[in-house]
Coordinates of C-alpha atoms and ligand atoms in Angstrom, one line a residue:
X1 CA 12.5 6.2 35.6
X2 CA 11.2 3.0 34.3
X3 CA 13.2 -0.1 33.5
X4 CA 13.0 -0.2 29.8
X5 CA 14.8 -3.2 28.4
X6 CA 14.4 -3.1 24.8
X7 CA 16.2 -6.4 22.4
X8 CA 18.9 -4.7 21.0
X9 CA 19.5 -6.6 17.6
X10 CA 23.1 -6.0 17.8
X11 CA 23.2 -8.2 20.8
X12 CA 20.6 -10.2 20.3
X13 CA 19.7 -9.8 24.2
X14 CA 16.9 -7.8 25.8
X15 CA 19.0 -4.9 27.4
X16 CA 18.2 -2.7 30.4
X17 CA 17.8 1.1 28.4
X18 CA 20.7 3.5 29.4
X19 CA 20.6 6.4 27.5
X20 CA 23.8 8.1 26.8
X21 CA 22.7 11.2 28.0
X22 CA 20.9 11.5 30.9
X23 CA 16.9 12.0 30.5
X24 CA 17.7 12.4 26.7
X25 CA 17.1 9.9 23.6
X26 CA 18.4 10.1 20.4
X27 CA 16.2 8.1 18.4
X28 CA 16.8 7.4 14.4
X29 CA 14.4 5.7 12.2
X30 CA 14.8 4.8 8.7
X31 CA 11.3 6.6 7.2
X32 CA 10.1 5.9 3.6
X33 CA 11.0 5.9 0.2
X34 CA 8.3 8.4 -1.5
X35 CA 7.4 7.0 -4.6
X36 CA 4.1 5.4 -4.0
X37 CA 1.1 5.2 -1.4
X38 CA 2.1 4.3 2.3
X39 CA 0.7 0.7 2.5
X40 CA -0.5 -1.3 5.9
X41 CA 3.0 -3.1 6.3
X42 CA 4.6 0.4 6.1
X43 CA 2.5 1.6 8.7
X44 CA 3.3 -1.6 11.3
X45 CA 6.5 -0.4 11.3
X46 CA 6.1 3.8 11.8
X47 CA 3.2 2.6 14.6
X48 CA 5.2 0.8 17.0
X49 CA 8.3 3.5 16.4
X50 CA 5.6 5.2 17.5
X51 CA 5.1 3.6 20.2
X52 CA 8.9 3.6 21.6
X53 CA 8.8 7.2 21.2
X54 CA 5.1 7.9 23.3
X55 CA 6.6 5.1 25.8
X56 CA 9.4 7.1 26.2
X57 CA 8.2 10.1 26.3
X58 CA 6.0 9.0 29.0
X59 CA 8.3 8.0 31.3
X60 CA 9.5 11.3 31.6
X61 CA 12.8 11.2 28.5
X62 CA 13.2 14.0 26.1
X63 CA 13.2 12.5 22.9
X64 CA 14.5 13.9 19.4
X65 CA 13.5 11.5 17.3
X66 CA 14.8 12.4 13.6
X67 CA 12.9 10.0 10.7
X68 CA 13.8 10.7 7.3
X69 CA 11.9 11.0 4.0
X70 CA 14.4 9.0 1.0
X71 CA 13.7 10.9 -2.1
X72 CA 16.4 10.0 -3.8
X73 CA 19.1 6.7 -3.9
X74 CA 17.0 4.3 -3.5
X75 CA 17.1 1.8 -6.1
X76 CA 14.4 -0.3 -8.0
X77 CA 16.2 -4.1 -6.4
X78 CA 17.4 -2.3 -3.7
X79 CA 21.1 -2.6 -4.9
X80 CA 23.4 -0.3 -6.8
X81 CA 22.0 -1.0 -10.4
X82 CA 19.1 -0.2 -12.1
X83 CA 16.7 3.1 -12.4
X84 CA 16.0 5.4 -9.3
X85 CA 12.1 4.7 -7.3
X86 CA 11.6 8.3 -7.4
X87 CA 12.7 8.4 -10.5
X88 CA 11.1 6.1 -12.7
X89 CA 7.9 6.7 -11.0
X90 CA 8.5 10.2 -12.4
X91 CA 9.3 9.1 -15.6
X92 CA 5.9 7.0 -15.8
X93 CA 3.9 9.5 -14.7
X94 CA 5.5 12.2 -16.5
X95 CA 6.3 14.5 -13.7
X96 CA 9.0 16.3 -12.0
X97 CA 10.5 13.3 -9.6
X98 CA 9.5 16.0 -6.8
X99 CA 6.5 16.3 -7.3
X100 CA 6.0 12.7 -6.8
X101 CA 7.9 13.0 -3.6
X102 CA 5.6 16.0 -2.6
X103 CA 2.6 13.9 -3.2
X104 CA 3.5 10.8 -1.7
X105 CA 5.3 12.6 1.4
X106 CA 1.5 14.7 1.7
X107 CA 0.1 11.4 2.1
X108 CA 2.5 9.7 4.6
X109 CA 1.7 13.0 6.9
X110 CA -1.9 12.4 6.2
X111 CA -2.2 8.4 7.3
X112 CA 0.1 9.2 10.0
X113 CA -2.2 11.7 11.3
X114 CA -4.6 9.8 10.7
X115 CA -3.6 6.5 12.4
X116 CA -2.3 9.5 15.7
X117 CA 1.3 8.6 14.9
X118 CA 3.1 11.4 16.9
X119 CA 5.2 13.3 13.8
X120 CA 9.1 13.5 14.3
X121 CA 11.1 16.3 15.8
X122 CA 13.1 16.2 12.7
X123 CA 12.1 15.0 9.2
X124 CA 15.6 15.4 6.9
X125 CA 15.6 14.5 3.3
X126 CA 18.1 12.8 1.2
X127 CA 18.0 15.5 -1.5
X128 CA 18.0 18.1 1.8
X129 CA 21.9 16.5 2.7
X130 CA 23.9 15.8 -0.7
X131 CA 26.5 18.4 0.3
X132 CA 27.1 16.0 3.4
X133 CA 26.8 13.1 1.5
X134 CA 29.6 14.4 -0.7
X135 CA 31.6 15.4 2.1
X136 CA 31.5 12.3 3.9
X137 CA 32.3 10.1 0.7
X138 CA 35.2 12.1 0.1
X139 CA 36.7 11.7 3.9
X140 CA 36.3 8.1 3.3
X141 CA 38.1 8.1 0.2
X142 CA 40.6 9.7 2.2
X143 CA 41.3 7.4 4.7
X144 CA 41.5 4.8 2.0
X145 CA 38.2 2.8 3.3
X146 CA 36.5 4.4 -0.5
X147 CA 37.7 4.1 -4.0
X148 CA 36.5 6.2 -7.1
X149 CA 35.7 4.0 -10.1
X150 CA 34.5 4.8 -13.6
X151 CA 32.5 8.1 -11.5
X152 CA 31.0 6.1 -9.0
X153 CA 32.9 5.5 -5.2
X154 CA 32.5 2.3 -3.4
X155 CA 33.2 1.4 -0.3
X156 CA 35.8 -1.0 0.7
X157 CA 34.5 -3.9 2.6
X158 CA 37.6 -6.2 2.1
X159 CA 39.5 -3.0 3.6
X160 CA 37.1 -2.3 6.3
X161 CA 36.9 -5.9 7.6
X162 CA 41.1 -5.9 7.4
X163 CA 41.0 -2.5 10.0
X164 CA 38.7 -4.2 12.3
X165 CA 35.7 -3.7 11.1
X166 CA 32.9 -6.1 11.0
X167 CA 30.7 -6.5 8.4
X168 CA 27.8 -9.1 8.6
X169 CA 27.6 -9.2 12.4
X170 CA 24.2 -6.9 12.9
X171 CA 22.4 -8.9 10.4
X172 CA 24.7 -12.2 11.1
X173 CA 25.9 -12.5 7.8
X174 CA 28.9 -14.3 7.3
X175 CA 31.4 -12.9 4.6
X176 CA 31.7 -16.1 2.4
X177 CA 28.0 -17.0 2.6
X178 CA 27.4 -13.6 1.2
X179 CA 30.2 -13.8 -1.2
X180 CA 28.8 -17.3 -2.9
X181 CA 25.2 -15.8 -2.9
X182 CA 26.5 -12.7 -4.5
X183 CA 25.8 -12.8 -8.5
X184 CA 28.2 -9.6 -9.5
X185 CA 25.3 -7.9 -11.2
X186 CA 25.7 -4.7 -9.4
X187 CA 28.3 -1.8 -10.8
X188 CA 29.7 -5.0 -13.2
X189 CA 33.3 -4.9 -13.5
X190 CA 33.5 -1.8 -11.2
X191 CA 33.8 -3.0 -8.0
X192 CA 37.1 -4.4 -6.2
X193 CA 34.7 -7.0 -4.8
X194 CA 31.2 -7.8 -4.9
X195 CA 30.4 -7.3 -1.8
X196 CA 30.9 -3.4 -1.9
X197 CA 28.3 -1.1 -1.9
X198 CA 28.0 2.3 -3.5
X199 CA 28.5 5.8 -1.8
X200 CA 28.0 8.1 -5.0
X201 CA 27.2 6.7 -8.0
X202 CA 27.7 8.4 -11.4
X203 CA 24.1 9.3 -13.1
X204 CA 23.5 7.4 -16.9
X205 CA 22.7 10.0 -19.3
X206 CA 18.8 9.2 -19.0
X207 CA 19.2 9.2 -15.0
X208 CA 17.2 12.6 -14.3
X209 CA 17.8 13.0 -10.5
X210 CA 21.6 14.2 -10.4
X211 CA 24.3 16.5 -8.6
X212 CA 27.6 17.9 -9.8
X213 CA 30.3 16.2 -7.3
X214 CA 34.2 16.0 -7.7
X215 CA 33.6 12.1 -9.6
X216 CA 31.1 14.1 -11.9
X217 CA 27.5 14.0 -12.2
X218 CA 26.2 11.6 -10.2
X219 CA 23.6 10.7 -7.2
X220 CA 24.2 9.3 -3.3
X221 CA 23.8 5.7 -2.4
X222 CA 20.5 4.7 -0.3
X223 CA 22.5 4.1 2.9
X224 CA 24.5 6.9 2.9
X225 CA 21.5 9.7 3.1
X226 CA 20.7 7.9 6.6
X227 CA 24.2 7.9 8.0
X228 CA 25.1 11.3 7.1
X229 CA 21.6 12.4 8.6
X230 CA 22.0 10.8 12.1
X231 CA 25.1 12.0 12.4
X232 CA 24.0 15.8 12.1
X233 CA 21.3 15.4 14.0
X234 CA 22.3 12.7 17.0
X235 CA 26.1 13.1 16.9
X236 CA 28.9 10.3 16.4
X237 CA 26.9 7.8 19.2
X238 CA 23.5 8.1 19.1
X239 CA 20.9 6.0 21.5
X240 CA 18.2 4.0 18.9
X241 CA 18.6 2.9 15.1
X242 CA 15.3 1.7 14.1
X243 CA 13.7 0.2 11.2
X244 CA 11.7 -2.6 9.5
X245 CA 13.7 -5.7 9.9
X246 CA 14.1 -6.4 6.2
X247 CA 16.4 -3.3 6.9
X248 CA 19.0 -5.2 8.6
X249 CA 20.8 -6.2 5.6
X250 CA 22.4 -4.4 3.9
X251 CA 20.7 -1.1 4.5
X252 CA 21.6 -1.0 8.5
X253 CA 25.0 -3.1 8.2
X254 CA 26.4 -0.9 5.6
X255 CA 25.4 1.9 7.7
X256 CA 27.3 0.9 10.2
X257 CA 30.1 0.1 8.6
X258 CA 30.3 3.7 6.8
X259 CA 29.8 5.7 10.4
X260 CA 32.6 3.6 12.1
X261 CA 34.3 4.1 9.0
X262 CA 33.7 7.6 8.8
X263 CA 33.5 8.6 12.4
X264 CA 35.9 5.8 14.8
X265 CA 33.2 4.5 16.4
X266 CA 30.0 2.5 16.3
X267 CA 27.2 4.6 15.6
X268 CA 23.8 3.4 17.4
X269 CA 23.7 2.0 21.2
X270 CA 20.4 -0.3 20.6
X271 CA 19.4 -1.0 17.0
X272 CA 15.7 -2.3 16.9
X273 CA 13.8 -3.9 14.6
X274 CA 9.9 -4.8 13.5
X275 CA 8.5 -7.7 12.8
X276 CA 6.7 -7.5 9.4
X277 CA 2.6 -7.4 8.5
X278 CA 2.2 -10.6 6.7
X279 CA -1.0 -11.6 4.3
X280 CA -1.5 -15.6 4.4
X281 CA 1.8 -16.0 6.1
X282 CA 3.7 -13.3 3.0
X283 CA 5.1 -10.2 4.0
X284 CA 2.9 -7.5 2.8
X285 CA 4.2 -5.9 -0.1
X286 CA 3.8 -3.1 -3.2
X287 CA 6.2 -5.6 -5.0
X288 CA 3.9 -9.1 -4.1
X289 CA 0.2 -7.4 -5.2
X290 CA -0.8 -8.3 -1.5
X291 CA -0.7 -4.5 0.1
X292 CA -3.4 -2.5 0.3
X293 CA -4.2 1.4 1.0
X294 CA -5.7 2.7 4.5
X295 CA -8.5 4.4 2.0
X296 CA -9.1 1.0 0.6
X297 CA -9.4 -0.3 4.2
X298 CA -11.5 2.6 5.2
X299 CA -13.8 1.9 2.5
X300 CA -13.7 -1.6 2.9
X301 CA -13.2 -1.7 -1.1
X302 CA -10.4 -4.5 -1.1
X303 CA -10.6 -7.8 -2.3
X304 CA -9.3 -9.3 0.3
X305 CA -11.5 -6.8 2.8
X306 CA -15.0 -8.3 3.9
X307 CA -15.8 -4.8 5.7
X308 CA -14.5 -0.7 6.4
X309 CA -12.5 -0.7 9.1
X310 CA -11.4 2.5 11.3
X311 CA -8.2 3.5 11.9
X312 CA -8.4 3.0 15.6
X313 CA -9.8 -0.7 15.0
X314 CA -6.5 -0.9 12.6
X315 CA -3.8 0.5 15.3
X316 CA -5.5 -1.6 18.3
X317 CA -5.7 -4.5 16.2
X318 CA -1.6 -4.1 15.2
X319 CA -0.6 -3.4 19.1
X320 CA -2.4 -6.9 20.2
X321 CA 0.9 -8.5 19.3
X322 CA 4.4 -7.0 20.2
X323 CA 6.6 -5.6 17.4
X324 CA 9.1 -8.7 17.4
X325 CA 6.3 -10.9 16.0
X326 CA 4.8 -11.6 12.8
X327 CA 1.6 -10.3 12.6
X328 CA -0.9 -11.5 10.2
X329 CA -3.5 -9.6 8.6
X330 CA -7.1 -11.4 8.4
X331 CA -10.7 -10.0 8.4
X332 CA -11.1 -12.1 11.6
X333 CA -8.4 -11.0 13.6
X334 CA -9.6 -7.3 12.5
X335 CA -13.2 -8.1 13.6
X336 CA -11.9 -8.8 16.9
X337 CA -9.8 -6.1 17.3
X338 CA -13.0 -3.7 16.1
X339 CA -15.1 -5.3 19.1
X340 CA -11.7 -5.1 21.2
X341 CA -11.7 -1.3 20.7
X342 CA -14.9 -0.1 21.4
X343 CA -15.1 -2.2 24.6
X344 CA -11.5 -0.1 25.9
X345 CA -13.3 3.0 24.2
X346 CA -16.2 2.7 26.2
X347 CA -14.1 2.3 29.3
X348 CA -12.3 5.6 28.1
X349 CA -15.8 7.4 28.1
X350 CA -16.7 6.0 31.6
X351 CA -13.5 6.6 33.4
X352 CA -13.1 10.6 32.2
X353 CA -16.8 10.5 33.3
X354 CA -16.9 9.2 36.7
X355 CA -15.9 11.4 40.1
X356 CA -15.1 10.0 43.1
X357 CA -18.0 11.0 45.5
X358 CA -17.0 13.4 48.0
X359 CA -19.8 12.6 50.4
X360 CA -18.9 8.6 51.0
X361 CA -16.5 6.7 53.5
X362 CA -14.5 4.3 52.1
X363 CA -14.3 1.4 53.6
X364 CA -11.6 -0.1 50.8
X365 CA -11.7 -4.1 50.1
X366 CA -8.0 -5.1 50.2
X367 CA -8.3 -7.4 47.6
X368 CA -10.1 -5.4 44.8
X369 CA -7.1 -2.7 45.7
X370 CA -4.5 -5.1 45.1
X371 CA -6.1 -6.2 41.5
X372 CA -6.5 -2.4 40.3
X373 CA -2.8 -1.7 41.7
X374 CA -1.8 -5.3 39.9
X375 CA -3.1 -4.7 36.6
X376 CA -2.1 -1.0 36.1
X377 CA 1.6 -2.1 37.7
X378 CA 0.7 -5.2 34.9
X379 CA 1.0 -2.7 31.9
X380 CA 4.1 -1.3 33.1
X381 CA 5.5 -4.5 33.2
X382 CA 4.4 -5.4 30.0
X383 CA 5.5 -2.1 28.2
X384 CA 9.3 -2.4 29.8
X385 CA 9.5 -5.5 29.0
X386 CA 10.6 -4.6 25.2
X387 CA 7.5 -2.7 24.1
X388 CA 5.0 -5.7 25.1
X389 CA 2.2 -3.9 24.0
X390 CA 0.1 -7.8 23.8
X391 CA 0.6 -8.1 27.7
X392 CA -0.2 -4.2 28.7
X393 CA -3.1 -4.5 26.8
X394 CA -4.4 -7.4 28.6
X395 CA -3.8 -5.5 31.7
X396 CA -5.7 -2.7 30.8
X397 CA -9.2 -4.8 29.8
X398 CA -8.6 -6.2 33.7
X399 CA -9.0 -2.4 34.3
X400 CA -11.5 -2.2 32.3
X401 CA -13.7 -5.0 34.0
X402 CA -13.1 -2.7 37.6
X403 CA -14.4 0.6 35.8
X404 CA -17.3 -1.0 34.1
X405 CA -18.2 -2.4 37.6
X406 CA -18.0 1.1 39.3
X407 CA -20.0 2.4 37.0
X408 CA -22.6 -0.2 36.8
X409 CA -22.7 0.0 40.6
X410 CA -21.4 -4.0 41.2
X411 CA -18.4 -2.2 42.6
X412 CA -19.1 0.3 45.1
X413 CA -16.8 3.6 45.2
X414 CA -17.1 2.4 49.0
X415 CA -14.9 -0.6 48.3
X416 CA -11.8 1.3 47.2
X417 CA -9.9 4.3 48.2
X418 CA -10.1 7.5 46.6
X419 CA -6.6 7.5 45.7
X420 CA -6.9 4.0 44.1
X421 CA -9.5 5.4 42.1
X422 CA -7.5 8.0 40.9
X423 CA -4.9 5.9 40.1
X424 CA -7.4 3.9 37.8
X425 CA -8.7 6.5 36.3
X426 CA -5.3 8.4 35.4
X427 CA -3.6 5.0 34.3
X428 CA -6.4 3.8 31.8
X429 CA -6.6 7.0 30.6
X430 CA -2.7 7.9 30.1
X431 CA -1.2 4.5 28.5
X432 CA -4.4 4.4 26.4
X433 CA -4.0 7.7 24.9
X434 CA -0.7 9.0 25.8
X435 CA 1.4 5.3 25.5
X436 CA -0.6 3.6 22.8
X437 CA -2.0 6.3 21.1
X438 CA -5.9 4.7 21.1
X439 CA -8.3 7.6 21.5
X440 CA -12.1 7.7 21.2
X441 CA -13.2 7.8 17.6
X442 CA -16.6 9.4 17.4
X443 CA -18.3 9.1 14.3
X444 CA -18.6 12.3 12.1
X445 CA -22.2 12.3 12.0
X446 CA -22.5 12.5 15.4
X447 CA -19.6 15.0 16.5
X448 CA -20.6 17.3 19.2
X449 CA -24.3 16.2 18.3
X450 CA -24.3 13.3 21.0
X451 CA -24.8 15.1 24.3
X452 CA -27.5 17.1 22.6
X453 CA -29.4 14.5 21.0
X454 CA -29.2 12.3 24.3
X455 CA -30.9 15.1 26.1
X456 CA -34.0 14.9 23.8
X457 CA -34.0 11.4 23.6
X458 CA -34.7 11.6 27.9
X459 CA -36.9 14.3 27.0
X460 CA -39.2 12.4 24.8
X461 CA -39.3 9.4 26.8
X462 CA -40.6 11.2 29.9
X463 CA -43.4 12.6 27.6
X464 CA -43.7 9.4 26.2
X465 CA -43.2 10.3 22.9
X466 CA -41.9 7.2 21.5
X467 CA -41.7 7.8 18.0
X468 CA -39.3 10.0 18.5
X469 CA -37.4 8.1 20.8
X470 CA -37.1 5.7 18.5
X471 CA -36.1 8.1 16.0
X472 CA -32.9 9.1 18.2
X473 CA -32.1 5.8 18.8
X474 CA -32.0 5.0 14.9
X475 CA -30.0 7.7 14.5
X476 CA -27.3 6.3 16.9
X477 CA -27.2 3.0 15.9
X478 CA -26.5 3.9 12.7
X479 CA -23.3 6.0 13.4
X480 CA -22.4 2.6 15.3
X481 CA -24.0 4.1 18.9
X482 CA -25.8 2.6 21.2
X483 CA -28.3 4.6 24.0
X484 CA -28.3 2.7 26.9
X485 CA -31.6 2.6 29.1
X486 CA -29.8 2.0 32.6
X487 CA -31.8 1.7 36.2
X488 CA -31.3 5.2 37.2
X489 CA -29.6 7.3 33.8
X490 CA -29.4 7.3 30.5
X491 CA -26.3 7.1 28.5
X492 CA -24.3 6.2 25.3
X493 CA -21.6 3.9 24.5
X494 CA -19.9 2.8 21.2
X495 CA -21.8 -0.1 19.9
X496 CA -20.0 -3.3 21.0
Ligands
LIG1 P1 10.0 1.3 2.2 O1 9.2 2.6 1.9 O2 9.6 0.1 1.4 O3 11.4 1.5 2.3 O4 9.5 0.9 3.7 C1 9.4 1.8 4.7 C2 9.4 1.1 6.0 O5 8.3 0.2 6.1 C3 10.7 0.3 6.3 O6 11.1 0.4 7.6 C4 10.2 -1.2 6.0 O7 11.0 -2.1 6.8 C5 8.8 -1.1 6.5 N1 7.9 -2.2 5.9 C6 7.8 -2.4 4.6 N2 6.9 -3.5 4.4 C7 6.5 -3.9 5.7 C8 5.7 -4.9 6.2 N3 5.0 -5.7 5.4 N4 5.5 -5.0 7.6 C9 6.2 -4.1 8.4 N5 7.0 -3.2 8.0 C10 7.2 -3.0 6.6
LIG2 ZN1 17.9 4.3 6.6

């Protein structure tokens, strides 16, 4: 197995990866709130999850990897007052609140798909686990860590903290910082102190998502749904918590402090967190006007867009920098990461392409073995050394020189061993498409057409027929192809 280290926030050290079980993950991440489209920033976060769970997979784990779908809890504010996402998107548009989450879940699956973000083993919903949430509420009101007031149920921090408990210390909160920052807006005059969050909370009259529980009519807390959900599906210890670092607090930290409460013990092994897609230096947001749509971005129809981009060009250009740093959006860095893409694209059409002649004697150069072995050894490095995505990628355009050398004959097959060759072309092609997920996006237009098309083109040239030659090539270049006229063949290649 690899030597994953992965920074465990809870630490705040990059830890060697143990899992509890042997060759088995539990992996949790917090998924979205469905009540509007999935937005770039969203995306940052579900891509390099992604990532952990490919990387993983790859180095030979079994993963369940459970992400949930909130559709219900989740407050406009993000705190316990105040009309329900779901809800009042429901209310404005005058639908049923689930068909807003069907919508809006139908096009998380869809940019997912789109973007080749592996799909969950399990996808739980909120609304899916209110008979748990209930029942976990009410053991915490039993052990006297939960108090029912005026039909909603709180949880005790002051009580928590007082059993050993330790609120604050994922996010590094401390207590009385919090507690002078706190304006008691939330659950006025209900609370024992400001600080505690809701479990249940009892539904206003208008309030149209809502389920009968012993403190009447109510609906769960957003961090509840997430606890509850782990715990059925990863047990009372569970490997990875994941999630968008603007998670930490309070979503995560009152999650923890309800499973130890709950449960005895701490919850999650490694919690990890993402860095967050900034526009100009702001975190990319619904809320702050500066998000925008992957259709908007595929259509280039943005103000802030100076071209279409793909969604290859979009997921290359997010892994160029690791998941612990910013990453700022601009039509530059996007331009590079376009030309980035097709140039490792074209290496991925090479590489499946090229055989290692049977008929030749190697007669390997030591030194240009050592630099293929380097670089693929490079990515590995990179990629256990907390998801460094930036440094394997680097890596792999070293590899990229080597196979564009092969194939341009500069390199001769002669000057490395068959095996090394193998181990080129299996590496660039597996932590392209199997760890990072980039794959080869041929245009529409031109599916299944190329190979055909390139076979007339040679055609026409031999009979000189240049009209049509230049016909084919037109037709290439404007799906963003290029033919290439080389000494001895003819090929494509994604235009650079
Ligand atoms: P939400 O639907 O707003 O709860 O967000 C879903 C996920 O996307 C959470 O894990 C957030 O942390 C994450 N997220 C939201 N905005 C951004 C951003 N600008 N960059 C990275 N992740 C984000
Ligand atoms: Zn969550």
């Amino acid at each position: 197995m690899q030597p994953l280290k992965i920074y465990n926030t809870l630490s705040r050290e990059k830890e060697l990866f143990t899992p509890i079980h042997e060759n088995h993950v539990g992996l949790y991440v917090c998924g979205p709130t469905v009540y509007n489209y999935v937005h770039l920033g969203n995306l940052r976060t579900f891509t390099s999850f992604d990532i952990l769970n490919r990387y993983l997979l790859h180095i030979g784990y079994k993963v369940r990897y459970v992400r949930n779908i909130t559709d219900v809890g989740h407050l406009v504010g993000d705190g316990d007052e105040g009309e329900d996402k779901i809800g009042k998107m429901a209310k404005l548009e005058k639908l049923e609140p689930m068909e807003i989450v069907h919508r809006f879940t139908q096009d998380f699956h869809q940019v997912l798909e789109k973007f080749n973000v592996l799909p969950p083993s399990i996808e739980p919903t909120a609304t899916g686990h209110i008979v748990e949430q209930i029942e976990t509420t009410k053991s915490l009101i039993e052990k006297g860590l939960a108090y029912e007031s005026n039909g909603s149920v709180y949880f005790d921090i002051e009580t928590y903290n007082k059993n050993g408990g330790n609120y604050g210390h994922l996010s590094g909160r401390v207590i009385e910082d919090l507690l002078t920052e706190t304006r008691d807006l939330d659950g006025v005059g209900e609370k024992r102190n400001p600080l505690d969050f809701a479990l249940w909370k009892k539904a206003a009259p208008e309030h149209i998502m809502r389920w009968p529980s012993p403190w009447g009519e109510g609906f769960p807390g957003w961090h509840l749904e997430c606890t509850c959900m782990s715990h059925k599906y990863l047990g009372d210890t569970f490997d990875i918590h994941g999630g968008g670092m603007d998670l930490k607090f309070p979503h995560h930290e009152c999650e923890i402090a309800q499973a130890k409460a709950a449960y005895d013990r701490a919850p999650v092994r490694y919690w990890m967190h993402t860095n967050m897609l900034t526009v100009n230096g702001q975190k990319m947001s619904k809320s702050l006007g500066n998000s925008f749509l992957p259709s908007e971005l595929f259509a280039g129809n943005h103000p802030l867009l100076d071209q279409a981009y793909s969604p290859m060009t979009v997921r290359f250009f997010m892994l160029q920098s690791q998941y612990r740093s910013t990453l700022d959006f601009s039509n530059d860095a996007l331009k590079a990461a376009q030309k980035g893409y097709k140039k490792i694209a074209n290496g991925l059409r090479i590489i499946k392409k090229l055989a290692y002649p049977s008929d030749i004697t190697a007669n390997p150069d030591a030194a240009q073995e050592k630099e293929i072995n380097d670089a693929i050894q490079g990515c590995y490095d990179g990629m256990n050394d907390d998801l460094n995505t930036a440094v394997a990628i680097a890596h792999l355009f070293t590899l990229l020189k080597k196979i564009n050398s092969i194939y341009t004959g500069s390199l001769a097959f002669e000057s490395i061993s068959a095996e090394t060759f193998s181990n080129l072309q299996r590496s660039y092609v597996s932590i392209l498409e199997d760890v990072l997920g980039i794959k080869e996006e041929v245009p529409a237009e031109m599916n299944g057409l190329t190979e055909e098309l390139l076979a007339l083109y040679k055609g026409f040239k031999e009979s000189r027929q240049y009209d049509k030659v230049d016909e084919i090539r037109g037709a290439f270049k404007s799906a963003g192809l290029l033919i290439k006229d080389m000494k001895n063949s003819i090929d494509w290649g994604y235009e650079e």
